[in-house]
PDB file of C-alpha atoms and ligand atoms in Angstrom:
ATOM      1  CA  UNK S   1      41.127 -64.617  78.990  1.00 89.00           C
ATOM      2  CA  UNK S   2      39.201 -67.265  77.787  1.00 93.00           C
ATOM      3  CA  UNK S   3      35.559 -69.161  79.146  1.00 96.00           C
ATOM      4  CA  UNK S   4      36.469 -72.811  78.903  1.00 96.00           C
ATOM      5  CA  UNK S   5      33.558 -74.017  79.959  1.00 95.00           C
ATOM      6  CA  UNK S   6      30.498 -72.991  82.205  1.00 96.00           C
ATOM      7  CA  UNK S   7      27.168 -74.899  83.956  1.00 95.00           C
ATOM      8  CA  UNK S   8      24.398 -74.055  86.171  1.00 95.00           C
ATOM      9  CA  UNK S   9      24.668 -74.691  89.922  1.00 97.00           C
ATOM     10  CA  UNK S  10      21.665 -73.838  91.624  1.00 96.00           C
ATOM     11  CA  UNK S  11      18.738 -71.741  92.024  1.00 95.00           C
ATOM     12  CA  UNK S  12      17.026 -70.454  94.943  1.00 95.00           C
ATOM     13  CA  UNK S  13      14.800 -67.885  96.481  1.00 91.00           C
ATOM     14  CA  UNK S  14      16.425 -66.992  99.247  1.00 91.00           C
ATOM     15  CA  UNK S  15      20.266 -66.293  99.891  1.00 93.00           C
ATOM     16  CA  UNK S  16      20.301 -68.917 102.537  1.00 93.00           C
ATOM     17  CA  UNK S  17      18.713 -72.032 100.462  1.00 95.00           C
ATOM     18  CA  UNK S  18      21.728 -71.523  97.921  1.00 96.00           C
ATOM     19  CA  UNK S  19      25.090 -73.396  98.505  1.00 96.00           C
ATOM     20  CA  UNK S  20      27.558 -71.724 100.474  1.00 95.00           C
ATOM     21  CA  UNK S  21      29.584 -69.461  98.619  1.00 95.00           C
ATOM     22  CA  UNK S  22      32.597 -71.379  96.960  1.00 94.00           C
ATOM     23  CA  UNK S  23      34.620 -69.120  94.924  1.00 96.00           C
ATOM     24  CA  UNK S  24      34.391 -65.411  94.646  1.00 97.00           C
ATOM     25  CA  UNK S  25      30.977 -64.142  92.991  1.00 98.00           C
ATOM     26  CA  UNK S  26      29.556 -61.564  91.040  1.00 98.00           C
ATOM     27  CA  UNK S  27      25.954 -61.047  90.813  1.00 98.00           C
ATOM     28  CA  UNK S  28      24.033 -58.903  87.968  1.00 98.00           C
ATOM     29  CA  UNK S  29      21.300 -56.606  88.977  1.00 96.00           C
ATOM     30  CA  UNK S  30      18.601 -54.212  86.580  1.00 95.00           C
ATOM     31  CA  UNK S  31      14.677 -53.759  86.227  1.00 92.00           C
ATOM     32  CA  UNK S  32      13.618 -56.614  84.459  1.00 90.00           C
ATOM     33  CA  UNK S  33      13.989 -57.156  80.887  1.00 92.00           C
ATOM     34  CA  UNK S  34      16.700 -55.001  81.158  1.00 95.00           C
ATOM     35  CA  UNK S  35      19.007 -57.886  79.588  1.00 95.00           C
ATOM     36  CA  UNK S  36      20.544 -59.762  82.460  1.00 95.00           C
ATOM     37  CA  UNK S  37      20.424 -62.898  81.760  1.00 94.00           C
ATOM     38  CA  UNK S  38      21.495 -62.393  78.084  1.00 95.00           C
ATOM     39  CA  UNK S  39      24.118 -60.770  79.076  1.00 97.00           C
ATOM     40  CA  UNK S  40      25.551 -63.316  81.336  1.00 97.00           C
ATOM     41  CA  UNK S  41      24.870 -65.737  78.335  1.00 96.00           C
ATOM     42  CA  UNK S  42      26.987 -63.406  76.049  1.00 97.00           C
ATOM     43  CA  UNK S  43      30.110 -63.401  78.808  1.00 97.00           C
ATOM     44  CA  UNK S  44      30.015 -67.093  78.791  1.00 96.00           C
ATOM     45  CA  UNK S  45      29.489 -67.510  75.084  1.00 94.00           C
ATOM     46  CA  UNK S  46      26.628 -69.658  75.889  1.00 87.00           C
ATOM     47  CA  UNK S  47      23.457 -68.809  73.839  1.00 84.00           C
ATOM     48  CA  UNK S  48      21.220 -70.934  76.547  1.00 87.00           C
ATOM     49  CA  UNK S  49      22.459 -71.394  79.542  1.00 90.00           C
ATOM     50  CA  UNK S  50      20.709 -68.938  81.463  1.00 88.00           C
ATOM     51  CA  UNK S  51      16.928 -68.728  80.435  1.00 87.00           C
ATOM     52  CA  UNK S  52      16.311 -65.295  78.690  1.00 87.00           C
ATOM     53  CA  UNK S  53      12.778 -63.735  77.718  1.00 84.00           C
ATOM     54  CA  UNK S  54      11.059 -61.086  75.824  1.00 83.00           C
ATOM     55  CA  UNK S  55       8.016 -61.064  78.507  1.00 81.00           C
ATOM     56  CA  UNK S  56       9.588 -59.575  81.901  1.00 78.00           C
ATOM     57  CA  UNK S  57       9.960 -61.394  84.726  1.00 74.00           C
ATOM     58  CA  UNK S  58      12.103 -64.006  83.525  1.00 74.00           C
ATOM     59  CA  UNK S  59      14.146 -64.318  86.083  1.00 76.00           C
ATOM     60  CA  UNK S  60      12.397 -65.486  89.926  1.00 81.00           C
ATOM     61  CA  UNK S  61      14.609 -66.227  91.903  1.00 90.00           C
ATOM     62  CA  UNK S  62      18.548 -66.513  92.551  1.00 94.00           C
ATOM     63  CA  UNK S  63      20.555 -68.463  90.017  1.00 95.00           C
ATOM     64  CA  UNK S  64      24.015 -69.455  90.501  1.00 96.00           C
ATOM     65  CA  UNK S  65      26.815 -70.076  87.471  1.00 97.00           C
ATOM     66  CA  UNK S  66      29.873 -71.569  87.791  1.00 97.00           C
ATOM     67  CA  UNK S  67      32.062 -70.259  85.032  1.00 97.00           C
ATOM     68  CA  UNK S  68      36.178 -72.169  84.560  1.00 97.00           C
ATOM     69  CA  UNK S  69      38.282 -69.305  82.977  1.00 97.00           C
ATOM     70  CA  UNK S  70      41.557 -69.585  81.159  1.00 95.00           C
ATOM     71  CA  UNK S  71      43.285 -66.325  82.749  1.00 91.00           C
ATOM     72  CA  UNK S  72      47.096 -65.827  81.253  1.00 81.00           C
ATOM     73  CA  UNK S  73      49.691 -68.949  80.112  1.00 82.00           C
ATOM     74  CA  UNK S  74      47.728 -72.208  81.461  1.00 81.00           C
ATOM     75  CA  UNK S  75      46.240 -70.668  84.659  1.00 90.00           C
ATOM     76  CA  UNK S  76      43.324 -71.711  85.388  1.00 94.00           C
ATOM     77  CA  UNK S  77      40.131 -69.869  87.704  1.00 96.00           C
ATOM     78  CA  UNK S  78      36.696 -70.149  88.815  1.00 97.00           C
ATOM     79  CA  UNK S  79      34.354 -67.515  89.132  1.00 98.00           C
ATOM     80  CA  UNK S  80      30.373 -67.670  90.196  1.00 98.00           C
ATOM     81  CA  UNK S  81      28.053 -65.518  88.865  1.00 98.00           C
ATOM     82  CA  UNK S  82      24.549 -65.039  90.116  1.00 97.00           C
ATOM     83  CA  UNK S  83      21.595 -64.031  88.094  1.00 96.00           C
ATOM     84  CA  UNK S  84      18.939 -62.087  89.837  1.00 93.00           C
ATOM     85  CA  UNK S  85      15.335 -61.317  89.154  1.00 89.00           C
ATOM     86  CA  UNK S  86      14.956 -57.843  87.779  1.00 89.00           C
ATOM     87  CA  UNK S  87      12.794 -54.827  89.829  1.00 86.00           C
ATOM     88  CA  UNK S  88      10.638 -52.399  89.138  1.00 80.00           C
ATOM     89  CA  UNK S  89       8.152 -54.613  86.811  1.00 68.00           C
ATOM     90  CA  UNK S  90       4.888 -53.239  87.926  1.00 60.00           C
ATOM     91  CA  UNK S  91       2.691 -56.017  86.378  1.00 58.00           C
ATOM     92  CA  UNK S  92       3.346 -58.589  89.188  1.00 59.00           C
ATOM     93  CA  UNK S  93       1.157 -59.671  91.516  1.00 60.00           C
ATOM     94  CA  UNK S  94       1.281 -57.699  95.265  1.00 60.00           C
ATOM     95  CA  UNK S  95       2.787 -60.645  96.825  1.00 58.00           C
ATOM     96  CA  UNK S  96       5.570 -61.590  94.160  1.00 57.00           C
ATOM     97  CA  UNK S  97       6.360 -57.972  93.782  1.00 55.00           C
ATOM     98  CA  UNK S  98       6.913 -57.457  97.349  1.00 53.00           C
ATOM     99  CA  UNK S  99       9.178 -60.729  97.532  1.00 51.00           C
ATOM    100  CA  UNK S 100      11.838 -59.016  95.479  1.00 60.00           C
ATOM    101  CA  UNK S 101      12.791 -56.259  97.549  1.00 80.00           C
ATOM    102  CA  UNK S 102      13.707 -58.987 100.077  1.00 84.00           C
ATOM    103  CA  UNK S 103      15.312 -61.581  98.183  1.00 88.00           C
ATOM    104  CA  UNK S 104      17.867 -59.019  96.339  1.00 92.00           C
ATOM    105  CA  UNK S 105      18.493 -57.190  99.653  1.00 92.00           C
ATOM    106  CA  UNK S 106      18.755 -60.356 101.510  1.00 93.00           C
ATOM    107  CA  UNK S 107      21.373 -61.876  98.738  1.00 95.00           C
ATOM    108  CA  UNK S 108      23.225 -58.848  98.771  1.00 96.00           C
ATOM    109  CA  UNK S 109      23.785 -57.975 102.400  1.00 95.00           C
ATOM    110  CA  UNK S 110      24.207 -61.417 103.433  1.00 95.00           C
ATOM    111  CA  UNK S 111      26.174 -63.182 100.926  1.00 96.00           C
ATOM    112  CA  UNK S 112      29.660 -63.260 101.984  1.00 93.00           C
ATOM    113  CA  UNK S 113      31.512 -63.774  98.868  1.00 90.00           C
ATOM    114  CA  UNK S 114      30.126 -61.437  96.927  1.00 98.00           C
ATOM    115  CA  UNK S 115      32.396 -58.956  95.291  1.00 98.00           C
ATOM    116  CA  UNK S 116      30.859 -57.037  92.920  1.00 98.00           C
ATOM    117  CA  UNK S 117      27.539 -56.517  91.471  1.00 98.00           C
ATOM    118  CA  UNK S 118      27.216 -55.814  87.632  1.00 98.00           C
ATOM    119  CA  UNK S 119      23.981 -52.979  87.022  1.00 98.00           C
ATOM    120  CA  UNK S 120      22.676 -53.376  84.417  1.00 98.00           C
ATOM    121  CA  UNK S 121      21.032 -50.191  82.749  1.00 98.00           C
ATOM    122  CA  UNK S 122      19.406 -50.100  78.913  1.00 98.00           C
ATOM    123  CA  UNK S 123      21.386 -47.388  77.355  1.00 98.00           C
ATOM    124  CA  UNK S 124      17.845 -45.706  75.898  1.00 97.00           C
ATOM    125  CA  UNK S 125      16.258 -45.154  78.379  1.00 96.00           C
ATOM    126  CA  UNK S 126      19.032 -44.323  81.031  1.00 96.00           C
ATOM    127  CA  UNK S 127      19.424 -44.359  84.559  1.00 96.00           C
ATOM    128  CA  UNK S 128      15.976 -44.394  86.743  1.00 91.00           C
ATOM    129  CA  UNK S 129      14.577 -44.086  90.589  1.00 89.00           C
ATOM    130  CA  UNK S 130      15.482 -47.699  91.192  1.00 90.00           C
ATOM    131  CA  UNK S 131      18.281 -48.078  89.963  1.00 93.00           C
ATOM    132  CA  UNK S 132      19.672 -44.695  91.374  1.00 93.00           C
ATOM    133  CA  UNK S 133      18.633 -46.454  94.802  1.00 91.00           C
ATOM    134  CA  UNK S 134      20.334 -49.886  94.004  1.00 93.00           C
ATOM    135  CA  UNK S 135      23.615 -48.037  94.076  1.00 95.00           C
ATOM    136  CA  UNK S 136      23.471 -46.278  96.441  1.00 94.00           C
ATOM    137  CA  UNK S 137      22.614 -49.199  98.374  1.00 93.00           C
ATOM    138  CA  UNK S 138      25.760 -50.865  97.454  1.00 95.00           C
ATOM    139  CA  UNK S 139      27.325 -47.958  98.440  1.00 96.00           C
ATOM    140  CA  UNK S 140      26.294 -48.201 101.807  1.00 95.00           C
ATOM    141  CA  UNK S 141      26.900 -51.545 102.327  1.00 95.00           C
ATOM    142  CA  UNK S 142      30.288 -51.345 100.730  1.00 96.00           C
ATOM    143  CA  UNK S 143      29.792 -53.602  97.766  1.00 97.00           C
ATOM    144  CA  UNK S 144      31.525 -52.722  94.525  1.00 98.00           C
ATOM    145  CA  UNK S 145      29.196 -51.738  91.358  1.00 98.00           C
ATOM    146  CA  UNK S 146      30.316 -52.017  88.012  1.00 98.00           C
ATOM    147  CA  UNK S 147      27.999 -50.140  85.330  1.00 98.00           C
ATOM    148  CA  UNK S 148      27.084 -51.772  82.332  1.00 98.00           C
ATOM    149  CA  UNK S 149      24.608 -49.902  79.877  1.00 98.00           C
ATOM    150  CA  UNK S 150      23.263 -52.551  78.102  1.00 98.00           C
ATOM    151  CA  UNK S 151      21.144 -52.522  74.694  1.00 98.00           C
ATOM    152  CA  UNK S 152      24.360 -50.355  72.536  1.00 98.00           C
ATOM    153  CA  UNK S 153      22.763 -52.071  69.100  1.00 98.00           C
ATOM    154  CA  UNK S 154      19.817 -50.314  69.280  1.00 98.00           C
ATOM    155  CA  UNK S 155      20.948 -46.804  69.641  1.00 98.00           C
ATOM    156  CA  UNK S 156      22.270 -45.000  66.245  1.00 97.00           C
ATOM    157  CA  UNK S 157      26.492 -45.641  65.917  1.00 96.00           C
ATOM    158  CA  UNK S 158      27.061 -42.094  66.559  1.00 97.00           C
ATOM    159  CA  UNK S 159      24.575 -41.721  69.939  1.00 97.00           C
ATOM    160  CA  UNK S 160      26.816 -44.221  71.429  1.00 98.00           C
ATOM    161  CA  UNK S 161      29.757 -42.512  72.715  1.00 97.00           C
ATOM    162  CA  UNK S 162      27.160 -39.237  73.908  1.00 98.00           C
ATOM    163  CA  UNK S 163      24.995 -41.373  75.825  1.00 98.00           C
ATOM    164  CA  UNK S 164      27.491 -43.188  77.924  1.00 98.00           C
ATOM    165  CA  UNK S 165      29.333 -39.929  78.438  1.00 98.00           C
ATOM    166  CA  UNK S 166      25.885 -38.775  79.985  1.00 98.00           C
ATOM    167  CA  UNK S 167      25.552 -41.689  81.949  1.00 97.00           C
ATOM    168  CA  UNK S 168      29.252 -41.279  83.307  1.00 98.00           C
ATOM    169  CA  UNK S 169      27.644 -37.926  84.655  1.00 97.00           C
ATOM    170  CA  UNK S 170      24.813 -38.675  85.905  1.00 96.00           C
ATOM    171  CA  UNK S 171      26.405 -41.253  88.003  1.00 96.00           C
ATOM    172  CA  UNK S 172      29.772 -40.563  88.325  1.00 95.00           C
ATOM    173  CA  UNK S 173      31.019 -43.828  87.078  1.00 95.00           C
ATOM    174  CA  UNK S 174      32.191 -44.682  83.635  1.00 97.00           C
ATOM    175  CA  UNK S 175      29.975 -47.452  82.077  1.00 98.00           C
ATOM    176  CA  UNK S 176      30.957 -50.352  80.120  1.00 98.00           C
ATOM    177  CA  UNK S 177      29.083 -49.742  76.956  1.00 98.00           C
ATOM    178  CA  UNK S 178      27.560 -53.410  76.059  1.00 98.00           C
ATOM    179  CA  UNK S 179      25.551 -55.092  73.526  1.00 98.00           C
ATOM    180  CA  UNK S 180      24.409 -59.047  74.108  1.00 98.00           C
ATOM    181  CA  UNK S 181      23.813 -58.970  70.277  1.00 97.00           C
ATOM    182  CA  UNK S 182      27.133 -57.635  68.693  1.00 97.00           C
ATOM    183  CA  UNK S 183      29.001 -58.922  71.692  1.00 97.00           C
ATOM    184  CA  UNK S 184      30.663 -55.107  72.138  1.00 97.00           C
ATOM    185  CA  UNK S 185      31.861 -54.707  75.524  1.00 98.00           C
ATOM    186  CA  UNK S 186      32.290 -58.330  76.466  1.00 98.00           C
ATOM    187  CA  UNK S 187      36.263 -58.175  76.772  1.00 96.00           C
ATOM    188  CA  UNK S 188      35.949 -54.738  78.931  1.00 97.00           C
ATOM    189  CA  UNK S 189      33.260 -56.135  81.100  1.00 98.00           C
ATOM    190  CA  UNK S 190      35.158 -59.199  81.774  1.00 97.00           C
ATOM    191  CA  UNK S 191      38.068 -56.970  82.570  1.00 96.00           C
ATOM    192  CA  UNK S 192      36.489 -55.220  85.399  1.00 97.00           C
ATOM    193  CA  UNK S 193      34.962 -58.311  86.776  1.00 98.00           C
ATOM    194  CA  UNK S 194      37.858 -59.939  86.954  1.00 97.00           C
ATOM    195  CA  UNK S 195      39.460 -57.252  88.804  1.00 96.00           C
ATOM    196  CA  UNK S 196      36.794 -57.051  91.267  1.00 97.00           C
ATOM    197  CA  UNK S 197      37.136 -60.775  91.666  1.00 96.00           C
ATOM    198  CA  UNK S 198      40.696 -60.191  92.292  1.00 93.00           C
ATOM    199  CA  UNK S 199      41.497 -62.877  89.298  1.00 92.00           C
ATOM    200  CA  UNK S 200      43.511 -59.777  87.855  1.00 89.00           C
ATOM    201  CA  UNK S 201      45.828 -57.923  90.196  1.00 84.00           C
ATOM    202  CA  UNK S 202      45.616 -54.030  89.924  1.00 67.00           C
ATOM    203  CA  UNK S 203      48.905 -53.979  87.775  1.00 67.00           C
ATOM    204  CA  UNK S 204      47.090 -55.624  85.034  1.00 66.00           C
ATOM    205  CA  UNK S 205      44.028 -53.684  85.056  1.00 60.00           C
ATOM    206  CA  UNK S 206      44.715 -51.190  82.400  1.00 56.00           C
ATOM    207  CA  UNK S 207      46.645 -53.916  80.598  1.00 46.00           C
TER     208      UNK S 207
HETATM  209  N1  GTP Q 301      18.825 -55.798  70.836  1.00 64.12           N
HETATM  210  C1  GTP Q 301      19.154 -56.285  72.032  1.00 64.12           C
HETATM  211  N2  GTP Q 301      18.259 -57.013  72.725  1.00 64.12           N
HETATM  212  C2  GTP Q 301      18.624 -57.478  73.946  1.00 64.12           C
HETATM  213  C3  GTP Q 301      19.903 -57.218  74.509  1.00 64.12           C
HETATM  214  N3  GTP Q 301      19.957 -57.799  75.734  1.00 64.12           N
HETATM  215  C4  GTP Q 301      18.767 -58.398  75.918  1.00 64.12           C
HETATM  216  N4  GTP Q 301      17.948 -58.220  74.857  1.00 64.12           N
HETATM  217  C5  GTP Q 301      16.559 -58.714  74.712  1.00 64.12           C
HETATM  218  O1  GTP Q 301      15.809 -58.210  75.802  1.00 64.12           O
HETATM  219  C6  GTP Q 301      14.866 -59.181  76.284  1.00 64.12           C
HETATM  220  C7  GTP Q 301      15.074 -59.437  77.770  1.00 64.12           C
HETATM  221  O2  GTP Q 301      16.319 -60.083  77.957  1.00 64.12           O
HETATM  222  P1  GTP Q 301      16.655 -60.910  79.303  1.00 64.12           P
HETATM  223  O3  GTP Q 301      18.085 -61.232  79.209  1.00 64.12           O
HETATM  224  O4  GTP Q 301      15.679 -62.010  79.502  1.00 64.12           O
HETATM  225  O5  GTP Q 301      16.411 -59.781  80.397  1.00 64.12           O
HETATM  226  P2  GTP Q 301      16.464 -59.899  82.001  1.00 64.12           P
HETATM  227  O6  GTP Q 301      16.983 -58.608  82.500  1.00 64.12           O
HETATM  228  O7  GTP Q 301      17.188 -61.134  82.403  1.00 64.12           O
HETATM  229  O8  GTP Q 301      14.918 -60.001  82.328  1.00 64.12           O
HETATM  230  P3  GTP Q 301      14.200 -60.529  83.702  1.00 64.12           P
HETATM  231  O9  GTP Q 301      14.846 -61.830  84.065  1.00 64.12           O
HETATM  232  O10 GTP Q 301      12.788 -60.668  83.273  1.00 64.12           O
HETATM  233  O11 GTP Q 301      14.407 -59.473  84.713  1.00 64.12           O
HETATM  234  C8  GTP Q 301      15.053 -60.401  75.382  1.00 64.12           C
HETATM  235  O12 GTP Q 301      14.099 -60.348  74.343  1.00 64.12           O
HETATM  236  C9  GTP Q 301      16.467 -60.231  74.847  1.00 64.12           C
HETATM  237  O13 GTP Q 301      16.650 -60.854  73.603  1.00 64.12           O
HETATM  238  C10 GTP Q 301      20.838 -56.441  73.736  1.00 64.12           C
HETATM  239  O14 GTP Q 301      21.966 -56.150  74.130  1.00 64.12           O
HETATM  240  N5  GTP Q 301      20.397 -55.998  72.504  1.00 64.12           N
HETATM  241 MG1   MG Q 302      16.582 -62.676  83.562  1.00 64.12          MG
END
């Protein structure tokens, strides 16, 4: 698999002021400055395209990426990925704060489209109350989650392989261990996405 290119396409606030849904989408979800957005860059191989930053809350609204993928000999897919704002920052003001909860329940219940969301969780610090709720909201509402602990680089090499192991527990899914700055777990990430996107068929998924 290979990104051959990949552009913004819009950004909203609401599910309903983006463009109706054209191919299938994956959205990413953590607390903020978990490393959404740089991840998404990473996948893409795109060091800007989606606005990253070290203060929290860099992320508003809904933001919609159009990535064209190489899959296999010469075929060719598109995929959307949407960037959401991050939860759980406490130093927002009342009426911001209070527009998340909305606008990421909104996007997730009403997009139709939407296949999969990505949760994002920093390895360090593990999982916590919001994010616990976050999936089991997708639960509920039948949406796929794929785990990602994000933030690998900055645990010790040999706390790696414990701490995802304890996240596997604690959640009963296996994580994809990732890193936006050594680029470890892109390939597996990708992988699952794709699956969930149905781009790969199940016979290929443990190819
Ligand atoms: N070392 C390291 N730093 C990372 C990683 N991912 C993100 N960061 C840093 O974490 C900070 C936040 O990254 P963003 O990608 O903006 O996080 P976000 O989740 O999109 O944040 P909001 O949009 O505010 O919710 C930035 O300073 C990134 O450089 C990673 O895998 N490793
Ligand atoms: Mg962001």
């Amino acid at each position: 698999m290979e990104v051959l290119d990949a552009s913004f396409v819009a950004a909203a606030t609401r599910q309903a002021a983006l463009p109706p849904p054209a191919f299938a989408e994956i959205a990413f979800a953590g607390r903020s400055n978990v490393g959404k957005s740089s991840l998404i860059n990473k996948l893409v191989g795109r060091r800007k395209l989606v606005r990253t930053s070290s203060t929290p809350g860099a992320t508003r609204g809904l933001a919609l990426f159009r990535a064209r993928l190489r899959v296999g000999e010469g075929d060719e897919a598109l995929i959307d990925l949407v960037d959401l704002p991050g939860y759980g920052y406490a130093k927002r003001s009342k009426s911001e704060r209070r527009s998340w909860g909305p606008m990421i329940e909104g996007f997730l219940t009403e997009r139709v489209g939407l296949r999969a969301v990505v949760v994002i969780i920093d390895v360090r610090r593990g999982p916590e109350d919001d994010d616990v709720q976050l999936l089991e909201f997708l639960a509920h509402i039948g949406v796929p989650a794929i785990l990602v602990a994000t933030k690998l680089d900055k645990l010790p090499a040999n706390k790696r392989k414990p701490e995802l192991a304890k996240l596997k527990r604690q959640l009963g899914q296996k994580p994809v261990g990732f890193s936006s700055a050594s680029g470890d777990g892109v390939d597996a990430l990708w992988k699952r996405i794709l699956y969930a996107a149905s781009i790969l068929g199940e016979d290929q998924r443990e190819a």
